[in-house]
Short mmCIF file of C-alpha atoms in Angstrom, two decimals:
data_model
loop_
_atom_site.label_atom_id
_atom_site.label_comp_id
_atom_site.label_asym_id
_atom_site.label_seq_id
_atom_site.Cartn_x
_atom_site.Cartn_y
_atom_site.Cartn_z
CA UNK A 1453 0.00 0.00 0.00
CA UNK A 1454 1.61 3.28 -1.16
CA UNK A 1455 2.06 5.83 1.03
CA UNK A 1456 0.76 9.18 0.99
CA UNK A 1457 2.55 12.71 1.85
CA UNK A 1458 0.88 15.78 2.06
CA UNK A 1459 3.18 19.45 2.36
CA UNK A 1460 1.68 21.14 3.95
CA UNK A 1461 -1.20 19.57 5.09
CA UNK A 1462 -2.77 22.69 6.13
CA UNK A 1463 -4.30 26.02 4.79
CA UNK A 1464 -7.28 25.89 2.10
CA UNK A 1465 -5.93 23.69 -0.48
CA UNK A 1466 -3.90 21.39 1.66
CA UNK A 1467 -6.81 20.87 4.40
CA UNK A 1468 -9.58 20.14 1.59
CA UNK A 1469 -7.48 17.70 -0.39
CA UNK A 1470 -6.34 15.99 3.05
CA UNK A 1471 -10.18 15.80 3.93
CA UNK A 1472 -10.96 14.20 1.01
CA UNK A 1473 -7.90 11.74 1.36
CA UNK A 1474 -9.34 10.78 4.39
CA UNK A 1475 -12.51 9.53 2.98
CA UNK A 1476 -11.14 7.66 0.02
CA UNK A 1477 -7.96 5.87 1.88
CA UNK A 1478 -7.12 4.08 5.50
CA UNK A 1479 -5.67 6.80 7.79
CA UNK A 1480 -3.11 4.73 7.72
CA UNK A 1481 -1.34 5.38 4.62
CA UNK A 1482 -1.52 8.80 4.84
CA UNK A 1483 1.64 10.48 6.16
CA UNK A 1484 0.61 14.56 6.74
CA UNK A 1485 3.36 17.33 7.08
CA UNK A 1486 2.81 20.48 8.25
CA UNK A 1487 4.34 23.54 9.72
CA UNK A 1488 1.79 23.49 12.99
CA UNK A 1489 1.16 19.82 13.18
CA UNK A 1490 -0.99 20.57 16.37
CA UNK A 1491 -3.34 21.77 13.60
CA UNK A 1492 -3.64 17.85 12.45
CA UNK A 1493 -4.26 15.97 16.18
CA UNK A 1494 -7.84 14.60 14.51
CA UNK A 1495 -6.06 12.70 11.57
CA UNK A 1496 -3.07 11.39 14.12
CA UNK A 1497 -6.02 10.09 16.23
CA UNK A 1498 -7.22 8.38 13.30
CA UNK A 1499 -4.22 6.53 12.70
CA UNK A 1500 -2.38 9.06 9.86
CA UNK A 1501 1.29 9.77 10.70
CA UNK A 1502 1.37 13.70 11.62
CA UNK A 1503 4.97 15.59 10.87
CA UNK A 1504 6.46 19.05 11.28
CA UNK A 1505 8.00 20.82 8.62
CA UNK A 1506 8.43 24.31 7.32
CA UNK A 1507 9.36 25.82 3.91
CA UNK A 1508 10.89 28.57 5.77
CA UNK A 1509 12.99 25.82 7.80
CA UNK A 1510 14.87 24.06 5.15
CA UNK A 1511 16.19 21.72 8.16
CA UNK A 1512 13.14 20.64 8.87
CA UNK A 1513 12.57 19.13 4.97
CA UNK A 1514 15.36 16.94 5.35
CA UNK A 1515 13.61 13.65 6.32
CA UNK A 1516 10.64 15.29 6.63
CA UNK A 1517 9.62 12.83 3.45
CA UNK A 1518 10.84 9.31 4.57
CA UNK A 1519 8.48 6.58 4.07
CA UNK A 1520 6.56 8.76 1.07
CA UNK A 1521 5.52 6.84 -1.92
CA UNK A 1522 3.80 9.89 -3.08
CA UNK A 1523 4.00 13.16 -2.15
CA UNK A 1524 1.46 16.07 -2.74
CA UNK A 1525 3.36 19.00 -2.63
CA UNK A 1526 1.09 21.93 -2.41
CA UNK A 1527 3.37 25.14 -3.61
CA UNK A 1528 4.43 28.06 -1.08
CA UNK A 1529 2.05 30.43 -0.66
CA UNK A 1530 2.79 33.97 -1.52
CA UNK A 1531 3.95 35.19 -5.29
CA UNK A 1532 7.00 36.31 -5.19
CA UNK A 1533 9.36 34.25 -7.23
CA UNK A 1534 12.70 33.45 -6.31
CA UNK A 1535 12.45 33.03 -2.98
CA UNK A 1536 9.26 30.11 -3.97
CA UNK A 1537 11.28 28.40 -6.16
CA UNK A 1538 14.54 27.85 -3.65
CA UNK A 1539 12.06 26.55 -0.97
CA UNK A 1540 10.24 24.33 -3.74
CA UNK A 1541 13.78 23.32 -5.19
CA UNK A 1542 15.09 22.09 -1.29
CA UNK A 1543 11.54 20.23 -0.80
CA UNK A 1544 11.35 18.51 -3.98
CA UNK A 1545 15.30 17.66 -3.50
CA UNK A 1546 14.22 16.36 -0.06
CA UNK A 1547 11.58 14.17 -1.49
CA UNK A 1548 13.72 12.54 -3.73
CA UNK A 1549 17.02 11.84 -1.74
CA UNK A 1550 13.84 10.03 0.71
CA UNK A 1551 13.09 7.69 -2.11
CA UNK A 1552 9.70 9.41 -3.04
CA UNK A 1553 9.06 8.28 -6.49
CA UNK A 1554 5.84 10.50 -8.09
CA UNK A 1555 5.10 14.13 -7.04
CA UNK A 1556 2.14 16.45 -7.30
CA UNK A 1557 1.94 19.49 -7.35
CA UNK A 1558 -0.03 22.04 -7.12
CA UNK A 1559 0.94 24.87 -9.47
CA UNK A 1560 -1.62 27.47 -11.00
CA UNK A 1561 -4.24 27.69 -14.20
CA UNK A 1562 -2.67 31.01 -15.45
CA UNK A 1563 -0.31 30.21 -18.80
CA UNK A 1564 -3.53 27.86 -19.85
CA UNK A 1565 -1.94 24.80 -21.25
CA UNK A 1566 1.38 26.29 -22.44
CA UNK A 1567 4.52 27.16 -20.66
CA UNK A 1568 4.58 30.41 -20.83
CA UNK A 1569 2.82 33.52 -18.86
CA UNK A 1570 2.52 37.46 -18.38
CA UNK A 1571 1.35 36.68 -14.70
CA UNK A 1572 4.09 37.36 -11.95
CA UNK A 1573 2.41 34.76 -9.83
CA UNK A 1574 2.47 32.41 -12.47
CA UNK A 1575 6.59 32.67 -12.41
CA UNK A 1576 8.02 30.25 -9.66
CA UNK A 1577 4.96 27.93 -11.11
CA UNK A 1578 6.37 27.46 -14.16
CA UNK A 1579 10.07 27.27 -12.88
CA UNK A 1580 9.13 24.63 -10.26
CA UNK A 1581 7.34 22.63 -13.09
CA UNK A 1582 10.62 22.89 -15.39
CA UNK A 1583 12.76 21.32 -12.48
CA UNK A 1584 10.58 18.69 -12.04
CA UNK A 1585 10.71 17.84 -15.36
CA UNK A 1586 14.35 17.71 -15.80
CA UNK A 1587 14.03 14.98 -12.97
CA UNK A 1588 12.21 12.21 -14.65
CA UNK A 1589 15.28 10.00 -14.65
CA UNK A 1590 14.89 9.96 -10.56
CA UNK A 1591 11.25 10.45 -10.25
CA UNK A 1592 8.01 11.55 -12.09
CA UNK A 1593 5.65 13.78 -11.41
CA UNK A 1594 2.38 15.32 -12.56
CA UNK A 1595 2.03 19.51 -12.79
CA UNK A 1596 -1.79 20.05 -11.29
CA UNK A 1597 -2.71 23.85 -12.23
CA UNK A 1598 -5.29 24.58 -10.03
CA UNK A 1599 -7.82 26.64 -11.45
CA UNK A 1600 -8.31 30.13 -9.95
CA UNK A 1601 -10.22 30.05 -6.74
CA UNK A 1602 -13.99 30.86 -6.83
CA UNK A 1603 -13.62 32.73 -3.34
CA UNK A 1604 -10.40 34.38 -4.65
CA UNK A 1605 -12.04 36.71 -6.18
CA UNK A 1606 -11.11 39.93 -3.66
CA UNK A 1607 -7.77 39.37 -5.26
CA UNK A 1608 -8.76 40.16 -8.95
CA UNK A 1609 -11.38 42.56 -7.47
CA UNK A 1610 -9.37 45.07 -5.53
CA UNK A 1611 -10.57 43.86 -2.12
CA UNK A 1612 -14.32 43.68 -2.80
CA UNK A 1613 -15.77 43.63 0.65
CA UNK A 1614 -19.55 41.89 0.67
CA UNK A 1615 -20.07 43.56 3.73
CA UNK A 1616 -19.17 47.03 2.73
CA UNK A 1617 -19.89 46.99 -0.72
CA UNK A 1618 -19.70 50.70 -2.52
CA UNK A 1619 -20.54 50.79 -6.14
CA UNK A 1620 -17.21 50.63 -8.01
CA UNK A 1621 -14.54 48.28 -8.08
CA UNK A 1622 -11.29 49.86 -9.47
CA UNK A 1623 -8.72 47.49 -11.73
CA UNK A 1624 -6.61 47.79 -14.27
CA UNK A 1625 -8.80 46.22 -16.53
CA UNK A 1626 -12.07 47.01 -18.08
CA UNK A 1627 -13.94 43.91 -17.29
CA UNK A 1628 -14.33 42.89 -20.91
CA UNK A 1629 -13.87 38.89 -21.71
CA UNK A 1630 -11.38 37.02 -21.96
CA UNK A 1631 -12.43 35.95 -18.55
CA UNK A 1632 -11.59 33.28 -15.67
CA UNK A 1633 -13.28 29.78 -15.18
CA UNK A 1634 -13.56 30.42 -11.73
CA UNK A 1635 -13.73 26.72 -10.07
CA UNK A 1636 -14.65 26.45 -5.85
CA UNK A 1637 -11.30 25.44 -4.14
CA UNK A 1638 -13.08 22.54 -2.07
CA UNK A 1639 -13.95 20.80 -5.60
CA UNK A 1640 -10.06 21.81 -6.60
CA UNK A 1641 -8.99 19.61 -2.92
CA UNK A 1642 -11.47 16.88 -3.64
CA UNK A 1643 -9.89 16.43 -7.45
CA UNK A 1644 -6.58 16.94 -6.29
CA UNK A 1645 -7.06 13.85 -3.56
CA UNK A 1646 -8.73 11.67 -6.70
CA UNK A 1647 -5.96 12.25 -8.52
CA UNK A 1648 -3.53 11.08 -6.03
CA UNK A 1649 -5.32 8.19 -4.76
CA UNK A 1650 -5.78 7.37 -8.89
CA UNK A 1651 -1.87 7.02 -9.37
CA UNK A 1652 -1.65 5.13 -6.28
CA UNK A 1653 -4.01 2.48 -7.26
CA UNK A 1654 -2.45 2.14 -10.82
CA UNK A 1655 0.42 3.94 -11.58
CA UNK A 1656 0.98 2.27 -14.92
CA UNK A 1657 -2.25 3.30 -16.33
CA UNK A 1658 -2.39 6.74 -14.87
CA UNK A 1659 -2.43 9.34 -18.09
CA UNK A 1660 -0.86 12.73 -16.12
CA UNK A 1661 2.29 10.98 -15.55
CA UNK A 1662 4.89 14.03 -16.31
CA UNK A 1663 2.03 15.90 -17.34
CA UNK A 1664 -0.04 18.45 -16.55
CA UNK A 1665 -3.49 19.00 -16.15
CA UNK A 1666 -5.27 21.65 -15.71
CA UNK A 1667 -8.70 21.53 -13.21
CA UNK A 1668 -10.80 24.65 -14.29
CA UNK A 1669 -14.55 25.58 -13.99
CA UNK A 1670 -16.60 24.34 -16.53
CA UNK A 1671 -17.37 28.06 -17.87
CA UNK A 1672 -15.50 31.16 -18.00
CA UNK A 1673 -17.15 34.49 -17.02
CA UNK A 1674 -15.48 37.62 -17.90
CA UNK A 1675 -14.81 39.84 -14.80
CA UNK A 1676 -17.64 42.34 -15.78
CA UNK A 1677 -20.32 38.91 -15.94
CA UNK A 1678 -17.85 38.18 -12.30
CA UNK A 1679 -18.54 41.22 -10.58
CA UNK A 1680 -21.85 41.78 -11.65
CA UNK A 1681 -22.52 38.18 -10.10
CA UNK A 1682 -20.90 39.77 -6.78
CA UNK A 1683 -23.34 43.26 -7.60
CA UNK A 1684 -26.32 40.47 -7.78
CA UNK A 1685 -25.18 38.84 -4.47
CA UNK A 1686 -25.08 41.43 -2.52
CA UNK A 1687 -28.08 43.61 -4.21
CA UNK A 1688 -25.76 46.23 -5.09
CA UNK A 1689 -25.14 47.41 -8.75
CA UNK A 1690 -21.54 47.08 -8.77
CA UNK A 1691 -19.57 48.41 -12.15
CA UNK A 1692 -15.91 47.93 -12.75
CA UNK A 1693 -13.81 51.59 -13.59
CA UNK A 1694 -10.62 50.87 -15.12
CA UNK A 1695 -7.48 52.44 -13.60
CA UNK A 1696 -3.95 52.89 -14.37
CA UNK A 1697 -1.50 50.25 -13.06
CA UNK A 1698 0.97 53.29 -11.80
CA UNK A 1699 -2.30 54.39 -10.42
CA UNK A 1700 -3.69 50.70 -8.72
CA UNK A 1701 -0.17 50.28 -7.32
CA UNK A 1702 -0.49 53.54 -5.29
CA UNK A 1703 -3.55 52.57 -3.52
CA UNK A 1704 -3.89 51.42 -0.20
CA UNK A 1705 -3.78 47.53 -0.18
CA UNK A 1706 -2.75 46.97 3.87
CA UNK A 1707 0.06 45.27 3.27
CA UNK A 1708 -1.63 42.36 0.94
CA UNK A 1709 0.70 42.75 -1.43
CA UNK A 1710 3.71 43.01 0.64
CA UNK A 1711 6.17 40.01 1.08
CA UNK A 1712 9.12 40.18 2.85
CA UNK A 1713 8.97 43.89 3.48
CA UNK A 1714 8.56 44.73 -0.77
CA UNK A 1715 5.69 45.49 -2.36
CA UNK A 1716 4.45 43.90 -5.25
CA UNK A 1717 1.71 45.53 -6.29
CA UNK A 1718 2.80 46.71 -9.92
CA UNK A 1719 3.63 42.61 -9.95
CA UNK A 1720 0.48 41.45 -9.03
CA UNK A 1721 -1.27 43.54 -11.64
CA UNK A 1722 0.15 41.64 -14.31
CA UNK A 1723 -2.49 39.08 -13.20
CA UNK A 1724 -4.74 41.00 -15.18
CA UNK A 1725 -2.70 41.63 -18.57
CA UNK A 1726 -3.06 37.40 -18.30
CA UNK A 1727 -6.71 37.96 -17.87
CA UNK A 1728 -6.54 40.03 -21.24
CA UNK A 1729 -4.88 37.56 -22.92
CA UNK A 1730 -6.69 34.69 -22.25
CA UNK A 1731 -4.68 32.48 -19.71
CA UNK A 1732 -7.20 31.76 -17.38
CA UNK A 1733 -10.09 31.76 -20.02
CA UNK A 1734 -9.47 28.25 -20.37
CA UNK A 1735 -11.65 25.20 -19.49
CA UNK A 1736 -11.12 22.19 -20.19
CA UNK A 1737 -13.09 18.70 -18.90
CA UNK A 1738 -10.49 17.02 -16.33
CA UNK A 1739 -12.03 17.89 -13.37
CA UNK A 1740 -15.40 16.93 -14.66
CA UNK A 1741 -14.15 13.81 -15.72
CA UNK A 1742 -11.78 13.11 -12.29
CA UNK A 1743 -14.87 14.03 -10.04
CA UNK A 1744 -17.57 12.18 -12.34
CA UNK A 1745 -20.07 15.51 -11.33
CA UNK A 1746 -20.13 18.99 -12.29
CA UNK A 1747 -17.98 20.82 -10.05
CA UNK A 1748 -20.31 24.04 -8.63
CA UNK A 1749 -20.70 27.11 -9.94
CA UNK A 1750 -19.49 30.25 -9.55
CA UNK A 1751 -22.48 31.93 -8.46
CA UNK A 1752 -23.70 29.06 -6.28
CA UNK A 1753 -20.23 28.85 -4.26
CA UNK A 1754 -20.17 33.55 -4.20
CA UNK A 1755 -23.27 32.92 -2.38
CA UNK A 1756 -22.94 29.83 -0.32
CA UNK A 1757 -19.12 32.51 0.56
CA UNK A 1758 -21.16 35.33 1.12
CA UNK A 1759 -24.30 34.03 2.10
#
């Protein structure tokens, strides 16, 4: 019976997809790694192996992955780049020197199904994917890009706030399509675990091996259709008025764009020049297919969010 790694095993995407894991395998074989395993008593009770480690602690990587068949690896969350890409390079280094032999992870739906993209966040993705693949004489891997988060929408909405509404929302884009296929990030954790427990079961038959696949909504809605969904929510009439990017990178964004005392506010913007172009308009039928249901809606999960 392989066994199972999950790093970390915490925060939205890790805690759905190690939910999920929990329903479709013994506790047993699952081996969860996290950076406050405290967080994780309920699945050590159950019988699931509970470790610390922390990105930010390359120490604690080093056998942090002994006894992993596979390993989820669920990418470091901020989006800077270089500093992403040395903490995914030491993990995925770790992994292998602990005899892991296939890793997934979780990278991002922006750059579509090529390797290339405008979006800043999108950077350390695609570098971390390129190292894996120049691995595949010690391991393989598959590249899930997880399509952009349903309730991530404050991001690409300057800090929408249901409960305080106003009437504009202010981007540096005019809310014409190409758009995003939003997809809810509990359907994202409870793909991401089918997939996994998939390869595990038959790894000779399994079709993303050094692959990648993308899991996107199953319909894209321009961010004009997305924020008049939000308007609609929250009975407001909400319009989008495009700004500048010098002019978005001046505003007041309390820190949510900061990392490591630099903001990257002009970086983030380029989120939406890949918007523009069509990266994230993308939708394809994996996660349809990998679920065997229609994953939800935007507009159902906005208001189950906001409700």
């Amino acid at each position: 019976m392989s066994k199972i790694g999950v790093f970390p095993a915490s925060g939205g995407l890790g805690g759905s997809t190690i939910n999920h894991l929990s329903k479709l395998v013994p506790a047993s074989q699952l081996i969860l790694i996290a950076r406050k395993p405290e967080k994780l008593v309920d699945f050590e009770k159950a019988g699931s192996t509970v470790r610390h480690a922390d990105y930010d602690k390359p120490e604690t990587l080093e056998n942090a992955f002994e006894g992993v068949d596979v390993l989820m690896l669920i990418s470091y969350a901020s989006f800077e780049i270089e500093h992403r890409i040395k903490v995914h390079r030491i993990a995925i280094d770790a992994a292998v020197a602990s005899g892991v032999k296939h890793i997934f992870y979780s990278s991002l739906a922006f750059a579509g199904l090529t390797n290339h993209s405008v979006a800043h966040v999108m950077g350390a993705h695609l570098q971390t994917e390129a190292y894996l693949s120049s691995l595949t004489d010690k391991i393989t891997y598959t590249a899930v890009r997880e399509g952009i988060y349903s309730e991530s929408y404050p991001i690409y909405t300057n800090w929408f706030n249901p409960s305080n509404p106003g009437s504009e929302i202010t981007i540096p884009h005019d809310g014409s399509g190409p758009g995003v296929a939003w997809v809810k990030r509990d359907d994202l954790g409870e793909a991401t675990a089918r997939l996994v427990v998939s390869y595990t079961k038959n790894p000779t038959e399994f079709k993303y091996t050094n692959e990648k696949v993308i899991l996107s909504g199953q319909k894209s809605y321009s961010l004009a259709e997305t924020v008049e969904i939000l308007g609609r929510v929250v009975g407001r009439d909400l319009k989008i008025r495009e700004i500048s990017v010098d002019e978005y990178a001046k505003l007041e964004h309390y820190g949510r764009h900061t990392y490591h005392g630099i903001n990257l506010a002009r970086e983030w913007a380029t989120a939406w020049d890949a918007i523009r172009r069509g990266e994230t308009d993308v939708v394809t039928p994996d996660i349809r297919e990998i679920l065997g249901r229609e994953p939800e809606d935007y507009e159902v999960t906005i208001r189950g969010s906001i409700g």
